[in-house]
Short mmCIF file of C-alpha atoms in Angstrom, two decimals:
data_model
loop_
_atom_site.label_atom_id
_atom_site.label_comp_id
_atom_site.label_asym_id
_atom_site.label_seq_id
_atom_site.Cartn_x
_atom_site.Cartn_y
_atom_site.Cartn_z
CA UNK U 1 0.00 0.00 0.00
CA UNK U 2 1.11 3.59 -0.64
CA UNK U 3 2.03 5.70 2.32
CA UNK U 4 4.64 7.33 4.49
CA UNK U 5 6.81 5.43 6.90
CA UNK U 6 8.79 6.84 9.76
CA UNK U 7 11.18 4.86 11.82
CA UNK U 8 11.66 4.17 14.59
CA UNK U 9 8.42 4.92 16.45
CA UNK U 10 10.30 5.64 19.68
CA UNK U 11 13.89 6.86 19.88
CA UNK U 12 16.07 7.54 22.89
CA UNK U 13 19.36 9.39 22.76
CA UNK U 14 21.82 10.88 25.16
CA UNK U 15 22.21 14.61 25.34
CA UNK U 16 24.83 15.92 22.93
CA UNK U 17 24.39 13.18 20.34
CA UNK U 18 23.18 13.82 16.83
CA UNK U 19 20.30 11.60 15.71
CA UNK U 20 18.74 11.05 12.30
CA UNK U 21 15.02 10.37 11.85
CA UNK U 22 13.94 8.45 8.78
CA UNK U 23 11.05 9.38 6.49
CA UNK U 24 10.19 7.41 3.34
CA UNK U 25 7.22 7.74 1.01
CA UNK U 26 6.06 5.66 -1.96
CA UNK U 27 3.30 8.04 -3.02
CA UNK U 28 5.43 9.62 -5.77
CA UNK U 29 4.99 13.00 -4.09
CA UNK U 30 7.37 15.82 -4.90
CA UNK U 31 6.95 17.85 -1.70
CA UNK U 32 7.94 16.63 1.76
CA UNK U 33 7.81 18.28 5.18
CA UNK U 34 9.06 17.89 8.73
CA UNK U 35 7.04 19.13 11.71
CA UNK U 36 7.67 19.12 15.41
CA UNK U 37 4.89 18.76 18.00
CA UNK U 38 5.27 19.40 21.73
CA UNK U 39 2.70 18.17 24.28
CA UNK U 40 -0.61 20.02 24.00
CA UNK U 41 0.65 22.15 21.15
CA UNK U 42 0.06 22.37 17.43
CA UNK U 43 2.57 21.44 14.76
CA UNK U 44 5.50 23.66 13.89
CA UNK U 45 7.29 23.44 10.55
CA UNK U 46 11.00 22.60 10.67
CA UNK U 47 11.97 22.14 7.00
CA UNK U 48 10.23 21.43 3.73
CA UNK U 49 11.33 20.34 0.28
CA UNK U 50 9.47 20.92 -2.96
CA UNK U 51 11.77 18.84 -5.13
CA UNK U 52 14.85 16.65 -4.99
CA UNK U 53 18.04 18.47 -4.00
CA UNK U 54 16.12 21.51 -2.78
CA UNK U 55 14.76 22.40 0.67
CA UNK U 56 13.77 25.47 2.67
CA UNK U 57 13.81 26.34 6.35
CA UNK U 58 10.54 26.48 8.22
CA UNK U 59 9.79 28.40 11.39
CA UNK U 60 12.06 26.43 13.72
CA UNK U 61 14.98 25.15 11.61
CA UNK U 62 17.73 26.01 14.09
CA UNK U 63 19.47 22.88 15.38
CA UNK U 64 18.12 20.68 12.58
CA UNK U 65 19.40 19.65 9.16
CA UNK U 66 17.87 17.76 6.25
CA UNK U 67 18.80 16.29 2.89
CA UNK U 68 16.75 15.36 -0.16
CA UNK U 69 18.88 13.19 -2.39
CA UNK U 70 16.00 10.97 -3.49
CA UNK U 71 12.37 11.74 -4.15
CA UNK U 72 11.25 9.04 -1.75
CA UNK U 73 13.39 10.04 1.23
CA UNK U 74 13.68 13.13 3.44
CA UNK U 75 15.74 12.35 6.56
CA UNK U 76 15.93 14.81 9.44
CA UNK U 77 19.00 15.13 11.65
CA UNK U 78 18.54 16.55 15.12
CA UNK U 79 21.90 18.00 16.04
CA UNK U 80 23.41 18.71 19.42
CA UNK U 81 22.75 22.40 18.76
CA UNK U 82 19.01 21.86 19.22
CA UNK U 83 18.38 23.07 22.76
CA UNK U 84 15.28 21.04 23.53
CA UNK U 85 15.02 18.13 21.10
CA UNK U 86 12.57 15.95 23.03
CA UNK U 87 9.35 16.05 20.98
CA UNK U 88 7.07 14.19 18.57
CA UNK U 89 8.37 14.50 14.99
CA UNK U 90 6.04 14.18 12.03
CA UNK U 91 6.91 13.83 8.37
CA UNK U 92 4.44 14.62 5.58
CA UNK U 93 4.30 14.71 1.81
CA UNK U 94 2.09 16.20 -0.86
CA UNK U 95 1.72 16.37 -4.60
CA UNK U 96 2.35 19.65 -6.40
CA UNK U 97 -0.37 21.66 -8.03
CA UNK U 98 -3.67 22.61 -6.48
CA UNK U 99 -3.61 19.78 -3.98
CA UNK U 100 -0.22 20.73 -2.60
CA UNK U 101 -1.57 21.35 0.88
CA UNK U 102 -3.43 18.07 1.11
CA UNK U 103 -0.58 16.66 3.13
CA UNK U 104 -0.24 12.99 3.99
CA UNK U 105 1.39 12.38 7.36
CA UNK U 106 3.45 9.51 8.66
CA UNK U 107 2.87 7.91 12.08
CA UNK U 108 5.57 10.02 13.73
CA UNK U 109 8.71 9.40 15.78
CA UNK U 110 8.75 10.23 19.45
CA UNK U 111 12.28 11.36 20.37
CA UNK U 112 13.40 11.48 23.97
CA UNK U 113 16.76 12.92 24.86
CA UNK U 114 18.04 11.77 28.22
CA UNK L 1 1.29 32.59 14.70
CA UNK L 2 -1.79 30.74 13.55
CA UNK L 3 -4.19 32.83 11.50
CA UNK L 4 -7.22 31.06 12.93
CA UNK L 5 -9.13 31.01 16.21
CA UNK L 6 -10.86 27.86 17.42
CA UNK L 7 -12.48 26.90 20.73
CA UNK L 8 -10.11 24.70 22.73
CA UNK L 9 -12.65 21.94 23.31
CA UNK L 10 -16.12 20.71 22.36
CA UNK L 11 -18.33 17.78 23.30
CA UNK L 12 -20.74 15.87 21.11
CA UNK L 13 -23.06 12.92 21.63
CA UNK L 14 -22.54 9.90 19.42
CA UNK L 15 -24.83 9.98 16.38
CA UNK L 16 -25.38 13.71 16.54
CA UNK L 17 -23.84 16.30 14.24
CA UNK L 18 -20.62 17.92 15.39
CA UNK L 19 -20.25 21.54 14.28
CA UNK L 20 -16.73 22.90 14.75
CA UNK L 21 -16.34 26.66 14.28
CA UNK L 22 -13.29 28.56 13.11
CA UNK L 23 -12.61 32.26 12.79
CA UNK L 24 -10.16 33.50 10.18
CA UNK L 25 -10.89 37.19 9.90
CA UNK L 26 -7.55 38.07 8.25
CA UNK L 27 -7.80 35.52 5.45
CA UNK L 28 -6.63 36.90 2.12
CA UNK L 29 -8.35 36.43 -1.20
CA UNK L 30 -6.18 33.58 -2.47
CA UNK L 31 -6.02 31.60 0.76
CA UNK L 32 -7.91 28.38 1.29
CA UNK L 33 -9.40 26.99 4.49
CA UNK L 34 -8.09 23.53 5.34
CA UNK L 35 -9.24 21.14 8.03
CA UNK L 36 -7.16 18.33 9.47
CA UNK L 37 -7.66 16.11 12.48
CA UNK L 38 -5.23 14.28 14.72
CA UNK L 39 -6.16 11.24 16.73
CA UNK L 40 -4.05 10.82 19.83
CA UNK L 41 -0.38 10.07 19.11
CA UNK L 42 -0.94 9.67 15.38
CA UNK L 43 -0.11 11.88 12.41
CA UNK L 44 -2.73 14.42 11.30
CA UNK L 45 -5.23 13.42 8.64
CA UNK L 46 -6.50 15.73 5.92
CA UNK L 47 -10.29 16.15 5.99
CA UNK L 48 -11.41 18.83 3.56
CA UNK L 49 -10.62 22.25 2.18
CA UNK L 50 -12.38 25.09 0.39
CA UNK L 51 -11.96 28.57 -1.00
CA UNK L 52 -15.36 30.23 -0.87
CA UNK L 53 -17.95 27.64 -1.83
CA UNK L 54 -19.29 25.08 0.57
CA UNK L 55 -17.68 21.69 0.15
CA UNK L 56 -18.69 18.14 1.04
CA UNK L 57 -16.88 14.84 0.88
CA UNK L 58 -17.25 11.41 2.44
CA UNK L 59 -15.86 12.61 5.76
CA UNK L 60 -17.39 16.03 6.37
CA UNK L 61 -18.93 19.24 5.10
CA UNK L 62 -17.30 22.65 5.14
CA UNK L 63 -19.43 25.77 5.34
CA UNK L 64 -17.64 29.06 4.63
CA UNK L 65 -19.39 32.36 5.31
CA UNK L 66 -19.91 34.75 2.44
CA UNK L 67 -17.32 37.21 3.78
CA UNK L 68 -14.93 34.23 4.30
CA UNK L 69 -14.08 35.38 7.80
CA UNK L 70 -15.29 32.19 9.43
CA UNK L 71 -16.14 28.61 8.64
CA UNK L 72 -17.71 25.53 10.20
CA UNK L 73 -16.69 21.92 9.81
CA UNK L 74 -19.64 19.57 10.12
CA UNK L 75 -19.36 15.89 10.96
CA UNK L 76 -22.96 14.81 10.23
CA UNK L 77 -23.13 11.73 12.45
CA UNK L 78 -20.28 11.75 14.95
CA UNK L 79 -18.91 8.43 16.19
CA UNK L 80 -16.54 7.61 19.03
CA UNK L 81 -13.76 7.30 16.45
CA UNK L 82 -14.19 10.97 15.59
CA UNK L 83 -12.73 11.94 18.97
CA UNK L 84 -9.62 13.90 17.99
CA UNK L 85 -8.02 17.34 17.78
CA UNK L 86 -9.36 19.25 14.79
CA UNK L 87 -7.19 21.90 13.15
CA UNK L 88 -8.51 24.74 11.03
CA UNK L 89 -5.76 26.22 8.85
CA UNK L 90 -5.64 28.92 6.22
CA UNK L 91 -3.02 28.89 3.52
CA UNK L 92 -2.31 29.19 -0.15
CA UNK L 93 -2.39 26.29 -2.56
CA UNK L 94 0.91 27.00 -4.26
CA UNK L 95 3.87 24.69 -3.90
CA UNK L 96 6.09 25.68 -1.02
CA UNK L 97 3.46 27.42 1.06
CA UNK L 98 3.59 26.12 4.59
CA UNK L 99 0.57 25.31 6.69
CA UNK L 100 0.51 26.70 10.22
CA UNK L 101 -1.11 24.35 12.69
CA UNK L 102 -2.45 26.04 15.83
CA UNK L 103 -3.69 24.23 18.93
CA UNK L 104 -6.98 23.20 17.33
CA UNK L 105 -10.22 22.04 18.96
CA UNK L 106 -10.33 18.85 20.96
CA UNK L 107 -13.61 17.14 20.08
CA UNK L 108 -14.82 14.52 22.54
CA UNK L 109 -17.58 12.24 21.30
CA UNK L 110 -19.35 10.24 23.98
CA UNK L 111 -21.98 7.52 23.94
#
């Protein structure tokens, strides 16, 4: 079935370590997004990519990095520069054109930094 | 900041219609109204969107006022599985425009 996969579902890391979150989609979507969600809050945009080898910063890009080498994949690295990395991370994708904001979301990765 | 205002919570009896309001008084002419919902600890799910006409699909109906400053999402026959946080978002439909998710409305459906 077509969809977005994120792995792992739960991730634990020690403070000061970089960690990479995986996001893969087989929907043939051009655009992909990373959001962060804190308890009781809405989603905040970290990075988005409209096409392979191109990406733009969202509202809270500091301390994060991304790459888009393949259409299907948009990994997010949480670096040690991110002051408060513990959060729920959501990846999404969409097709270009008029349905660009009908975003399909993955199940999320819950990152806990100890 | 989110461009929309929603009540933090609402209750609805199972089988009844759930009407979720949203104010978006600063919406611009080329911005759409989108609705998503998020069931606990899952990724959000797209529900419906519209520009100025009312819209209906298999999940819900969207009623947008004539001045476009507010809208209402209608779930015609709410079920327990409709318990979720519902987000009302305004945004363009061009590639690269980012959606801003606020805190949404927590809808609790009870039997």
